mmCIF file of C-alpha atoms in Angstrom:
data_model
loop_
_atom_site.group_PDB
_atom_site.id
_atom_site.type_symbol
_atom_site.label_atom_id
_atom_site.label_comp_id
_atom_site.label_asym_id
_atom_site.label_seq_id
_atom_site.Cartn_x
_atom_site.Cartn_y
_atom_site.Cartn_z
ATOM 1 C CA UNK V 1 0.000 0.000 0.000
ATOM 2 C CA UNK V 2 0.908 3.661 -0.387
ATOM 3 C CA UNK V 3 2.439 5.344 2.665
ATOM 4 C CA UNK V 4 1.260 8.625 4.157
ATOM 5 C CA UNK V 5 3.734 11.396 4.917
ATOM 6 C CA UNK V 6 2.527 14.219 7.125
ATOM 7 C CA UNK V 7 3.914 17.603 6.056
ATOM 8 C CA UNK V 8 4.085 19.360 9.390
ATOM 9 C CA UNK V 9 4.251 22.943 8.154
ATOM 10 C CA UNK V 10 2.972 24.602 11.294
ATOM 11 C CA UNK V 11 5.046 27.343 12.891
ATOM 12 C CA UNK V 12 4.466 26.414 16.495
ATOM 13 C CA UNK V 13 6.466 23.636 18.136
ATOM 14 C CA UNK V 14 3.754 22.735 20.632
ATOM 15 C CA UNK V 15 1.177 22.493 17.885
ATOM 16 C CA UNK V 16 3.585 20.341 15.839
ATOM 17 C CA UNK V 17 4.006 17.831 18.677
ATOM 18 C CA UNK V 18 0.286 17.803 19.338
ATOM 19 C CA UNK V 19 -0.529 16.972 15.715
ATOM 20 C CA UNK V 20 2.306 14.444 15.428
ATOM 21 C CA UNK V 21 1.096 12.639 18.529
ATOM 22 C CA UNK V 22 -2.549 12.647 17.458
ATOM 23 C CA UNK V 23 -1.873 11.401 13.944
ATOM 24 C CA UNK V 24 1.072 9.049 14.566
ATOM 25 C CA UNK V 25 -1.090 5.930 14.344
ATOM 26 C CA UNK V 26 -2.185 6.779 10.795
ATOM 27 C CA UNK V 27 0.927 8.228 9.214
ATOM 28 C CA UNK V 28 4.172 6.586 8.111
ATOM 29 C CA UNK V 29 6.623 9.472 8.100
ATOM 30 C CA UNK V 30 6.814 13.137 9.073
ATOM 31 C CA UNK V 31 8.172 15.804 6.753
ATOM 32 C CA UNK V 32 9.412 19.103 8.154
ATOM 33 C CA UNK V 33 10.292 22.211 6.202
ATOM 34 C CA UNK V 34 11.958 25.500 7.095
ATOM 35 C CA UNK V 35 8.877 27.243 8.543
ATOM 36 C CA UNK V 36 8.790 24.857 11.499
ATOM 37 C CA UNK V 37 12.561 24.377 11.733
ATOM 38 C CA UNK V 38 13.224 28.126 11.734
ATOM 39 C CA UNK V 39 10.524 28.704 14.350
ATOM 40 C CA UNK V 40 11.310 25.825 16.667
ATOM 41 C CA UNK V 41 15.014 25.242 16.029
ATOM 42 C CA UNK V 42 16.603 22.427 14.044
ATOM 43 C CA UNK V 43 16.496 20.013 17.005
ATOM 44 C CA UNK V 44 12.745 19.790 16.456
ATOM 45 C CA UNK V 45 13.699 17.055 13.955
ATOM 46 C CA UNK V 46 15.116 14.859 16.695
ATOM 47 C CA UNK V 47 12.167 15.572 18.963
ATOM 48 C CA UNK V 48 9.627 14.642 16.273
ATOM 49 C CA UNK V 49 11.545 11.465 15.458
ATOM 50 C CA UNK V 50 10.098 9.823 18.566
ATOM 51 C CA UNK V 51 6.742 9.776 16.755
ATOM 52 C CA UNK V 52 7.882 8.842 13.235
ATOM 53 C CA UNK V 53 11.049 9.060 11.154
ATOM 54 C CA UNK V 54 11.531 12.592 9.836
ATOM 55 C CA UNK V 55 12.388 13.844 6.343
ATOM 56 C CA UNK V 56 14.049 17.263 6.254
ATOM 57 C CA UNK V 57 12.421 18.950 3.273
ATOM 58 C CA UNK V 58 15.077 21.605 2.924
ATOM 59 C CA UNK V 59 14.796 21.806 -0.893
ATOM 60 C CA UNK V 60 18.580 21.928 -0.920
ATOM 61 C CA UNK V 61 19.605 23.928 -3.980
ATOM 62 C CA UNK V 62 22.902 25.618 -3.300
ATOM 63 C CA UNK V 63 26.483 25.164 -4.453
ATOM 64 C CA UNK V 64 27.950 21.793 -3.377
ATOM 65 C CA UNK V 65 29.925 23.193 -0.420
ATOM 66 C CA UNK V 66 26.916 24.892 1.179
ATOM 67 C CA UNK V 67 24.599 22.012 0.289
ATOM 68 C CA UNK V 68 26.919 19.617 2.150
ATOM 69 C CA UNK V 69 26.791 21.794 5.250
ATOM 70 C CA UNK V 70 22.987 21.968 5.139
ATOM 71 C CA UNK V 71 22.656 18.192 4.671
ATOM 72 C CA UNK V 72 24.992 17.586 7.581
ATOM 73 C CA UNK V 73 22.869 19.790 9.831
ATOM 74 C CA UNK V 74 19.789 17.759 8.902
ATOM 75 C CA UNK V 75 21.368 14.343 9.542
ATOM 76 C CA UNK V 76 23.209 15.467 12.685
ATOM 77 C CA UNK V 77 19.870 16.579 14.068
ATOM 78 C CA UNK V 78 18.105 13.301 13.472
ATOM 79 C CA UNK V 79 16.662 13.415 9.959
ATOM 80 C CA UNK V 80 16.618 10.062 8.181
ATOM 81 C CA UNK V 81 16.297 11.710 4.766
ATOM 82 C CA UNK V 82 16.693 15.054 3.024
ATOM 83 C CA UNK V 83 14.996 16.545 -0.009
ATOM 84 C CA UNK V 84 17.248 18.162 -2.580
ATOM 85 C CA UNK V 85 16.506 20.077 -5.806
ATOM 86 C CA UNK V 86 17.935 18.325 -8.849
ATOM 87 C CA UNK V 87 18.054 21.498 -10.957
ATOM 88 C CA UNK V 88 20.969 22.738 -8.846
ATOM 89 C CA UNK V 89 23.123 20.269 -10.783
ATOM 90 C CA UNK V 90 24.819 16.908 -10.456
ATOM 91 C CA UNK V 91 27.660 18.249 -8.286
ATOM 92 C CA UNK V 92 25.212 19.494 -5.668
ATOM 93 C CA UNK V 93 23.298 16.223 -5.758
ATOM 94 C CA UNK V 94 26.494 14.193 -5.373
ATOM 95 C CA UNK V 95 27.629 16.350 -2.469
ATOM 96 C CA UNK V 96 24.343 15.754 -0.658
ATOM 97 C CA UNK V 97 24.425 12.030 -1.467
ATOM 98 C CA UNK V 98 27.963 11.777 -0.047
ATOM 99 C CA UNK V 99 26.945 13.353 3.245
ATOM 100 C CA UNK V 100 23.845 11.131 3.428
ATOM 101 C CA UNK V 101 26.116 8.118 2.930
ATOM 102 C CA UNK V 102 28.103 9.032 6.039
ATOM 103 C CA UNK V 103 24.928 8.884 8.114
ATOM 104 C CA UNK V 104 23.179 5.986 6.350
ATOM 105 C CA UNK V 105 20.603 8.605 5.343
ATOM 106 C CA UNK V 106 18.422 8.888 2.272
ATOM 107 C CA UNK V 107 18.149 11.513 -0.470
ATOM 108 C CA UNK V 108 14.991 12.403 -2.401
ATOM 109 C CA UNK V 109 15.174 14.665 -5.432
ATOM 110 C CA UNK V 110 12.535 17.159 -6.545
ATOM 111 C CA UNK V 111 11.693 16.775 -10.225
ATOM 112 C CA UNK V 112 8.831 19.275 -10.566
ATOM 113 C CA UNK V 113 7.142 21.359 -7.892
ATOM 114 C CA UNK V 114 3.436 20.611 -7.534
ATOM 115 C CA UNK V 115 2.573 24.321 -7.817
ATOM 116 C CA UNK V 116 1.520 25.860 -11.180
ATOM 117 C CA UNK V 117 4.952 27.478 -11.566
ATOM 118 C CA UNK V 118 6.485 24.002 -11.579
ATOM 119 C CA UNK V 119 5.704 23.731 -15.295
ATOM 120 C CA UNK V 120 7.532 26.936 -16.267
ATOM 121 C CA UNK V 121 11.165 25.939 -15.851
ATOM 122 C CA UNK V 122 11.263 22.653 -13.946
ATOM 123 C CA UNK V 123 9.044 20.646 -16.258
ATOM 124 C CA UNK V 124 11.417 21.258 -19.162
ATOM 125 C CA UNK V 125 14.165 19.351 -17.368
ATOM 126 C CA UNK V 126 12.338 17.142 -14.885
ATOM 127 C CA UNK V 127 12.828 13.949 -16.896
ATOM 128 C CA UNK V 128 16.575 14.603 -17.008
ATOM 129 C CA UNK V 129 16.570 15.317 -13.282
ATOM 130 C CA UNK V 130 14.858 11.967 -12.673
ATOM 131 C CA UNK V 131 17.525 10.196 -14.769
ATOM 132 C CA UNK V 132 20.229 11.987 -12.795
ATOM 133 C CA UNK V 133 18.668 11.019 -9.444
ATOM 134 C CA UNK V 134 18.735 7.386 -10.543
ATOM 135 C CA UNK V 135 22.272 7.564 -11.944
ATOM 136 C CA UNK V 136 23.660 9.098 -8.766
ATOM 137 C CA UNK V 137 21.963 6.465 -6.645
ATOM 138 C CA UNK V 138 19.495 8.627 -4.777
ATOM 139 C CA UNK V 139 16.672 6.888 -2.981
ATOM 140 C CA UNK V 140 13.737 8.441 -4.752
ATOM 141 C CA UNK V 141 12.136 11.418 -6.406
ATOM 142 C CA UNK V 142 9.418 13.925 -5.603
ATOM 143 C CA UNK V 143 6.781 14.125 -8.348
ATOM 144 C CA UNK V 144 3.641 16.311 -8.483
ATOM 145 C CA UNK V 145 0.271 14.736 -7.593
ATOM 146 C CA UNK V 146 -1.271 17.728 -9.335
ATOM 147 C CA UNK V 147 -0.032 16.348 -12.688
ATOM 148 C CA UNK V 148 -0.695 12.581 -12.723
ATOM 149 C CA UNK V 149 0.499 12.184 -16.330
ATOM 150 C CA UNK V 150 3.884 13.496 -15.245
ATOM 151 C CA UNK V 151 3.979 11.142 -12.276
ATOM 152 C CA UNK V 152 3.388 8.253 -14.697
ATOM 153 C CA UNK V 153 6.249 9.301 -16.973
ATOM 154 C CA UNK V 154 8.624 9.985 -14.082
ATOM 155 C CA UNK V 155 7.799 6.604 -12.531
ATOM 156 C CA UNK V 156 8.718 4.896 -15.810
ATOM 157 C CA UNK V 157 12.057 6.710 -15.817
ATOM 158 C CA UNK V 158 13.091 5.918 -12.248
ATOM 159 C CA UNK V 159 11.892 2.305 -12.156
ATOM 160 C CA UNK V 160 12.132 0.968 -8.631
ATOM 161 C CA UNK V 161 13.254 4.185 -6.961
ATOM 162 C CA UNK V 162 10.718 5.474 -4.470
ATOM 163 C CA UNK V 163 8.252 8.057 -5.779
ATOM 164 C CA UNK V 164 6.840 10.571 -3.312
ATOM 165 C CA UNK V 165 3.936 12.840 -4.274
ATOM 166 C CA UNK V 166 2.996 16.168 -2.733
ATOM 167 C CA UNK V 167 0.056 18.231 -3.947
ATOM 168 C CA UNK V 168 -2.814 16.074 -2.709
ATOM 169 C CA UNK V 169 -5.714 17.864 -1.012
ATOM 170 C CA UNK V 170 -5.577 21.654 -0.793
ATOM 171 C CA UNK V 171 -3.407 21.860 -3.930
ATOM 172 C CA UNK V 172 -5.896 19.810 -5.931
ATOM 173 C CA UNK V 173 -4.147 16.460 -6.534
ATOM 174 C CA UNK V 174 -6.378 13.377 -6.160
ATOM 175 C CA UNK V 175 -5.278 10.157 -4.509
ATOM 176 C CA UNK V 176 -7.137 7.945 -6.983
ATOM 177 C CA UNK V 177 -5.183 9.436 -9.904
ATOM 178 C CA UNK V 178 -1.747 8.517 -8.578
ATOM 179 C CA UNK V 179 -2.282 5.683 -6.105
ATOM 180 C CA UNK V 180 -0.981 2.940 -8.400
ATOM 181 C CA UNK V 181 2.130 4.914 -9.314
ATOM 182 C CA UNK V 182 3.649 6.086 -6.050
ATOM 183 C CA UNK V 183 5.181 4.869 -2.799
ATOM 184 C CA UNK V 184 4.153 7.753 -0.590
ATOM 185 C CA UNK V 185 1.873 10.750 -0.724
ATOM 186 C CA UNK V 186 2.516 13.907 1.255
ATOM 187 C CA UNK V 187 -0.416 15.629 2.918
ATOM 188 C CA UNK V 188 -0.081 18.804 4.938
ATOM 189 C CA UNK V 189 -2.830 21.356 5.285
ATOM 190 C CA UNK V 190 -5.709 18.874 4.803
ATOM 191 C CA UNK V 191 -4.544 17.189 8.005
ATOM 192 C CA UNK V 192 -2.991 19.874 10.196
ATOM 193 C CA UNK V 193 -5.674 22.473 9.463
ATOM 194 C CA UNK V 194 -8.491 19.939 10.008
ATOM 195 C CA UNK V 195 -10.713 20.276 13.057
ATOM 196 C CA UNK V 196 -9.802 16.701 13.883
ATOM 197 C CA UNK V 197 -6.342 15.922 12.429
ATOM 198 C CA UNK V 198 -6.430 12.319 13.668
ATOM 199 C CA UNK V 199 -9.746 11.613 11.950
ATOM 200 C CA UNK V 200 -8.518 13.232 8.726
ATOM 201 C CA UNK V 201 -5.240 11.269 8.782
ATOM 202 C CA UNK V 202 -7.163 8.033 9.339
ATOM 203 C CA UNK V 203 -9.511 8.884 6.468
ATOM 204 C CA UNK V 204 -6.590 9.433 4.094
ATOM 205 C CA UNK V 205 -4.799 6.334 5.372
ATOM 206 C CA UNK V 206 -7.869 4.256 4.551
ATOM 207 C CA UNK V 207 -8.014 5.711 1.040
ATOM 208 C CA UNK V 208 -4.409 4.646 0.463
ATOM 209 C CA UNK V 209 -5.031 0.951 1.186
ATOM 210 C CA UNK A 1 32.172 51.423 -6.725
ATOM 211 C CA UNK A 2 31.283 47.773 -6.292
ATOM 212 C CA UNK A 3 30.042 46.760 -2.834
ATOM 213 C CA UNK A 4 31.370 43.838 -0.818
ATOM 214 C CA UNK A 5 28.995 41.306 0.712
ATOM 215 C CA UNK A 6 30.421 38.989 3.332
ATOM 216 C CA UNK A 7 28.978 35.472 3.107
ATOM 217 C CA UNK A 8 29.117 34.433 6.727
ATOM 218 C CA UNK A 9 28.880 30.668 6.272
ATOM 219 C CA UNK A 10 30.443 29.673 9.557
ATOM 220 C CA UNK A 11 28.529 27.336 11.847
ATOM 221 C CA UNK A 12 29.409 28.978 15.119
ATOM 222 C CA UNK A 13 27.532 32.054 16.342
ATOM 223 C CA UNK A 14 30.440 33.412 18.363
ATOM 224 C CA UNK A 15 32.780 33.073 15.409
ATOM 225 C CA UNK A 16 30.190 34.781 13.187
ATOM 226 C CA UNK A 17 29.988 37.818 15.474
ATOM 227 C CA UNK A 18 33.749 37.955 15.789
ATOM 228 C CA UNK A 19 34.227 38.021 12.006
ATOM 229 C CA UNK A 20 31.359 40.458 11.456
ATOM 230 C CA UNK A 21 32.820 42.840 13.999
ATOM 231 C CA UNK A 22 36.350 42.595 12.649
ATOM 232 C CA UNK A 23 35.359 43.103 9.023
ATOM 233 C CA UNK A 24 32.462 45.556 9.405
ATOM 234 C CA UNK A 25 34.559 48.539 8.368
ATOM 235 C CA UNK A 26 35.371 46.976 4.981
ATOM 236 C CA UNK A 27 32.139 45.268 4.013
ATOM 237 C CA UNK A 28 28.798 46.683 2.871
ATOM 238 C CA UNK A 29 26.375 43.877 3.673
ATOM 239 C CA UNK A 30 26.311 40.494 5.382
ATOM 240 C CA UNK A 31 24.784 37.407 3.778
ATOM 241 C CA UNK A 32 23.707 34.479 5.935
ATOM 242 C CA UNK A 33 22.692 31.055 4.743
ATOM 243 C CA UNK A 34 21.131 28.014 6.437
ATOM 244 C CA UNK A 35 24.353 26.585 7.921
ATOM 245 C CA UNK A 36 24.660 29.531 10.321
ATOM 246 C CA UNK A 37 20.923 30.071 10.778
ATOM 247 C CA UNK A 38 20.296 26.409 11.601
ATOM 248 C CA UNK A 39 23.225 26.355 14.027
ATOM 249 C CA UNK A 40 22.622 29.659 15.770
ATOM 250 C CA UNK A 41 18.870 30.124 15.341
ATOM 251 C CA UNK A 42 17.086 32.481 12.976
ATOM 252 C CA UNK A 43 17.422 35.438 15.364
ATOM 253 C CA UNK A 44 21.113 35.522 14.445
ATOM 254 C CA UNK A 45 19.917 37.692 11.539
ATOM 255 C CA UNK A 46 18.725 40.418 13.897
ATOM 256 C CA UNK A 47 21.864 40.157 15.985
ATOM 257 C CA UNK A 48 24.153 40.499 12.966
ATOM 258 C CA UNK A 49 22.142 43.472 11.691
ATOM 259 C CA UNK A 50 23.832 45.673 14.252
ATOM 260 C CA UNK A 51 27.016 45.336 12.178
ATOM 261 C CA UNK A 52 25.563 45.541 8.662
ATOM 262 C CA UNK A 53 22.231 44.931 6.938
ATOM 263 C CA UNK A 54 21.676 41.210 6.429
ATOM 264 C CA UNK A 55 20.535 39.276 3.358
ATOM 265 C CA UNK A 56 18.904 35.925 4.104
ATOM 266 C CA UNK A 57 20.280 33.657 1.401
ATOM 267 C CA UNK A 58 17.630 31.003 1.836
ATOM 268 C CA UNK A 59 17.584 30.023 -1.866
ATOM 269 C CA UNK A 60 13.814 29.943 -1.536
ATOM 270 C CA UNK A 61 12.549 27.362 -4.013
ATOM 271 C CA UNK A 62 9.343 25.875 -2.731
ATOM 272 C CA UNK A 63 5.673 26.112 -3.636
ATOM 273 C CA UNK A 64 4.273 29.641 -3.153
ATOM 274 C CA UNK A 65 2.580 28.903 0.185
ATOM 275 C CA UNK A 66 5.722 27.537 1.827
ATOM 276 C CA UNK A 67 7.932 30.146 0.179
ATOM 277 C CA UNK A 68 5.760 32.884 1.699
ATOM 278 C CA UNK A 69 6.171 31.388 5.154
ATOM 279 C CA UNK A 70 9.955 31.176 4.754
ATOM 280 C CA UNK A 71 10.200 34.762 3.510
ATOM 281 C CA UNK A 72 8.125 35.973 6.416
ATOM 282 C CA UNK A 73 10.451 34.254 8.870
ATOM 283 C CA UNK A 74 13.423 36.027 7.288
ATOM 284 C CA UNK A 75 11.876 39.507 7.349
ATOM 285 C CA UNK A 76 10.318 39.064 10.802
ATOM 286 C CA UNK A 77 13.784 38.236 12.081
ATOM 287 C CA UNK A 78 15.450 41.304 10.687
ATOM 288 C CA UNK A 79 16.599 40.461 7.154
ATOM 289 C CA UNK A 80 16.439 43.387 4.737
ATOM 290 C CA UNK A 81 16.477 41.081 1.717
ATOM 291 C CA UNK A 82 15.969 37.452 0.736
ATOM 292 C CA UNK A 83 17.412 35.356 -2.069
ATOM 293 C CA UNK A 84 14.963 33.271 -4.048
ATOM 294 C CA UNK A 85 15.438 30.728 -6.869
ATOM 295 C CA UNK A 86 13.729 31.834 -10.067
ATOM 296 C CA UNK A 87 13.450 28.339 -11.507
ATOM 297 C CA UNK A 88 10.775 27.546 -8.912
ATOM 298 C CA UNK A 89 8.425 29.569 -11.097
ATOM 299 C CA UNK A 90 6.738 32.950 -11.317
ATOM 300 C CA UNK A 91 4.098 32.106 -8.686
ATOM 301 C CA UNK A 92 6.780 31.404 -6.097
ATOM 302 C CA UNK A 93 8.646 34.570 -7.020
ATOM 303 C CA UNK A 94 5.482 36.663 -6.786
ATOM 304 C CA UNK A 95 4.618 35.147 -3.406
ATOM 305 C CA UNK A 96 8.049 36.077 -2.054
ATOM 306 C CA UNK A 97 7.855 39.550 -3.596
ATOM 307 C CA UNK A 98 4.441 40.123 -1.959
ATOM 308 C CA UNK A 99 5.768 39.244 1.485
ATOM 309 C CA UNK A 100 8.843 41.425 0.940
ATOM 310 C CA UNK A 101 6.513 44.279 0.039
ATOM 311 C CA UNK A 102 4.799 44.048 3.428
ATOM 312 C CA UNK A 103 8.153 44.595 5.134
ATOM 313 C CA UNK A 104 9.694 47.037 2.683
ATOM 314 C CA UNK A 105 12.214 44.267 2.024
ATOM 315 C CA UNK A 106 14.127 43.351 -1.111
ATOM 316 C CA UNK A 107 14.189 40.212 -3.267
ATOM 317 C CA UNK A 108 17.173 38.917 -5.251
ATOM 318 C CA UNK A 109 16.738 36.100 -7.721
ATOM 319 C CA UNK A 110 19.295 33.395 -8.528
ATOM 320 C CA UNK A 111 19.816 33.021 -12.265
ATOM 321 C CA UNK A 112 22.659 30.467 -12.328
ATOM 322 C CA UNK A 113 24.590 28.966 -9.449
ATOM 323 C CA UNK A 114 28.317 29.741 -9.568
ATOM 324 C CA UNK A 115 29.184 26.048 -9.168
ATOM 325 C CA UNK A 116 29.961 23.838 -12.220
ATOM 326 C CA UNK A 117 26.517 22.193 -11.974
ATOM 327 C CA UNK A 118 24.960 25.604 -12.557
ATOM 328 C CA UNK A 119 25.400 25.108 -16.290
ATOM 329 C CA UNK A 120 23.529 21.797 -16.438
ATOM 330 C CA UNK A 121 19.931 22.893 -15.910
ATOM 331 C CA UNK A 122 19.971 26.486 -14.718
ATOM 332 C CA UNK A 123 21.962 27.977 -17.571
ATOM 333 C CA UNK A 124 19.351 26.790 -20.074
ATOM 334 C CA UNK A 125 16.752 29.061 -18.483
ATOM 335 C CA UNK A 126 18.765 31.701 -16.673
ATOM 336 C CA UNK A 127 18.086 34.434 -19.252
ATOM 337 C CA UNK A 128 14.346 33.788 -18.899
ATOM 338 C CA UNK A 129 14.682 33.859 -15.116
ATOM 339 C CA UNK A 130 16.396 37.248 -15.369
ATOM 340 C CA UNK A 131 13.546 38.571 -17.532
ATOM 341 C CA UNK A 132 11.051 37.245 -15.006
ATOM 342 C CA UNK A 133 12.879 38.864 -12.081
ATOM 343 C CA UNK A 134 12.686 42.196 -13.879
ATOM 344 C CA UNK A 135 9.034 41.765 -14.912
ATOM 345 C CA UNK A 136 7.952 40.931 -11.371
ATOM 346 C CA UNK A 137 9.796 43.919 -9.993
ATOM 347 C CA UNK A 138 12.440 42.160 -7.951
ATOM 348 C CA UNK A 139 15.397 44.224 -6.794
ATOM 349 C CA UNK A 140 18.164 42.303 -8.452
ATOM 350 C CA UNK A 141 19.650 39.048 -9.605
ATOM 351 C CA UNK A 142 22.455 36.739 -8.537
ATOM 352 C CA UNK A 143 24.844 35.950 -11.402
ATOM 353 C CA UNK A 144 27.991 33.753 -11.363
ATOM 354 C CA UNK A 145 31.399 35.450 -11.101
ATOM 355 C CA UNK A 146 32.819 32.156 -12.323
ATOM 356 C CA UNK A 147 31.278 32.841 -15.771
ATOM 357 C CA UNK A 148 31.904 36.510 -16.630
ATOM 358 C CA UNK A 149 30.397 36.170 -20.130
ATOM 359 C CA UNK A 150 27.131 35.125 -18.518
ATOM 360 C CA UNK A 151 27.265 38.047 -16.092
ATOM 361 C CA UNK A 152 27.617 40.378 -19.096
ATOM 362 C CA UNK A 153 24.589 38.898 -20.849
ATOM 363 C CA UNK A 154 22.467 38.849 -17.684
ATOM 364 C CA UNK A 155 23.387 42.476 -16.943
ATOM 365 C CA UNK A 156 22.170 43.458 -20.401
ATOM 366 C CA UNK A 157 18.866 41.718 -19.752
ATOM 367 C CA UNK A 158 18.141 43.236 -16.346
ATOM 368 C CA UNK A 159 19.310 46.767 -17.094
ATOM 369 C CA UNK A 160 19.363 48.807 -13.902
ATOM 370 C CA UNK A 161 18.418 46.026 -11.517
ATOM 371 C CA UNK A 162 21.172 45.234 -9.045
ATOM 372 C CA UNK A 163 23.541 42.423 -10.015
ATOM 373 C CA UNK A 164 25.191 40.457 -7.215
ATOM 374 C CA UNK A 165 28.027 38.025 -7.943
ATOM 375 C CA UNK A 166 29.120 35.062 -5.837
ATOM 376 C CA UNK A 167 31.968 32.767 -6.850
ATOM 377 C CA UNK A 168 34.899 35.119 -6.327
ATOM 378 C CA UNK A 169 37.948 33.687 -4.568
ATOM 379 C CA UNK A 170 37.873 30.015 -3.559
ATOM 380 C CA UNK A 171 35.447 29.193 -6.393
ATOM 381 C CA UNK A 172 37.738 30.776 -8.968
ATOM 382 C CA UNK A 173 35.915 33.934 -10.089
ATOM 383 C CA UNK A 174 38.124 37.029 -10.554
ATOM 384 C CA UNK A 175 37.145 40.522 -9.509
ATOM 385 C CA UNK A 176 38.763 42.162 -12.543
ATOM 386 C CA UNK A 177 36.566 40.123 -14.915
ATOM 387 C CA UNK A 178 33.259 41.317 -13.506
ATOM 388 C CA UNK A 179 33.989 44.604 -11.732
ATOM 389 C CA UNK A 180 32.478 46.825 -14.419
ATOM 390 C CA UNK A 181 29.299 44.729 -14.630
ATOM 391 C CA UNK A 182 28.082 44.269 -11.088
ATOM 392 C CA UNK A 183 26.826 46.132 -8.029
ATOM 393 C CA UNK A 184 28.074 43.752 -5.369
ATOM 394 C CA UNK A 185 30.354 40.771 -5.084
ATOM 395 C CA UNK A 186 29.919 38.102 -2.457
ATOM 396 C CA UNK A 187 33.001 36.721 -0.741
ATOM 397 C CA UNK A 188 32.880 34.034 1.899
ATOM 398 C CA UNK A 189 35.678 31.585 2.532
ATOM 399 C CA UNK A 190 38.475 33.895 1.305
ATOM 400 C CA UNK A 191 37.567 36.211 4.186
ATOM 401 C CA UNK A 192 36.243 34.047 7.007
ATOM 402 C CA UNK A 193 38.874 31.331 6.588
ATOM 403 C CA UNK A 194 41.708 33.889 6.353
ATOM 404 C CA UNK A 195 44.184 34.170 9.215
ATOM 405 C CA UNK A 196 43.320 37.848 9.355
ATOM 406 C CA UNK A 197 39.741 38.331 8.080
ATOM 407 C CA UNK A 198 39.901 42.113 8.541
ATOM 408 C CA UNK A 199 43.021 42.426 6.428
ATOM 409 C CA UNK A 200 41.554 40.196 3.728
ATOM 410 C CA UNK A 201 38.276 42.155 3.672
ATOM 411 C CA UNK A 202 40.204 45.411 3.389
ATOM 412 C CA UNK A 203 42.311 43.973 0.552
ATOM 413 C CA UNK A 204 39.196 42.987 -1.399
ATOM 414 C CA UNK A 205 37.496 46.285 -0.623
ATOM 415 C CA UNK A 206 40.469 48.133 -2.124
ATOM 416 C CA UNK A 207 40.312 45.986 -5.264
ATOM 417 C CA UNK A 208 36.659 46.949 -5.729
ATOM 418 C CA UNK A 209 37.302 50.677 -5.854
#
C-alpha cells in the first residue's frame, strides 16, 4: 500500500508535537520544512523522530559546499532523509548524497514542484533530473500529484526508486489518480488544518489501502 | 564602486559575530545562509544586523505557500532582503515579492549557481529567469562570477536592476573580470577562513574601488 507522509508545516512547536502525537497511528513518516525548523530550532527534527522518522524537506539547492553543510545539519539533528533540488546540478546532488552516505541517510530529489509554476522551468528538465537522481543512486524522487500524467512518466524513468507525491488535497491532486504509481503521498494542510487531524489522517490512510 | 557582501557561512555564532565585527569597516552587507541560521537560530539575523544589513540567502525554491512562510520568517527576524530561486516559477517569485513588500524588504533572484553544476539545468533558463525577475519587480539578480560572459549577458537583460556576484575567490571567479558589470560581489571563505579576516576584507574592498 501507499504510505502517508505528514507535512508538518505549522510554525508552532507545541502544535507540531500535538498533531504528530494525534496522527502518529495513521501516518508513516513526518516531513518538516523550514517554517517549522526556523521557528522551533533544528532540534525539532530529533524531537519529532520519537513519533515517526523525519524527512528534512530543505529543498537543498545551493552550491555543493553549502549544500553539504545543510545536509549535515539535517542528519546530525536526526533526519533520516533530506529533499534536494535536482536542478541545482549533479555536483550538488552528489555532495548531498555523499553526506547522506556518512549517516546511512536517504536523499529524495525534486523533479517538478506541484505548484503551477512548476511547469515553467522545472518541467522542461524534470525527466533529465529523474535520470540523474537514478544515476547518482538517490533513494527516490518527488513528483507532483497535481499532474498525474507526469507522475506516470517519471515513474517509468526511475523504475524501482521510491516516488513521493505532494500536492494532494488543498493543492488539488487526487489520490485515486496517482495511487498505483507512487510509494508515498505527502499531505499537509488537509490534516494539520483539520478540526480533527487524527480523523482526517485516518480517512486518508484508509483511502491509500 | 562595487560593494562587498560577506557570506558568513560559519557554523558557530560566536565566530560569526567575531568576524562580522572585525570586518564591518570593509564590508557593505552580510549574507547568511542556512548553515549559520540552523546552528545559531534564525534570530542571528537580527543580531548580525547591528554590524551591517543582512541578506537571508535562503535560496527559496518551494511552492508559493511555503515560500511565503519562509520569507516571512526572514523579514520578521530582521533580514532586509531574501534570495529566491527563479526556476521555482513565477508564482513562487510573486509570493516572495508580496511578502517582501509588506516589510519594505528586497528580493534577489538566482539566475545560475556559480558552481559547475549551474550550467547543467539552470543555464538553459537563466536568461528567462532574469527577464522574469525584472518583470515581477524584484530588486536584483544573482549571477555567477565564475562565468563573466554570462554576467555580461544577464546584466544586459536586467538593465538597472542590481547584479550580485558570488563565486569570487575560492570558487575561482576574478574581480577584474566582472567589476564593471556588477553592483556587489559576495566573498565568503576567502575572508572568514583567512588568518586575518579584517586584512583580507580590506584587501578585497580596495580591489573593488
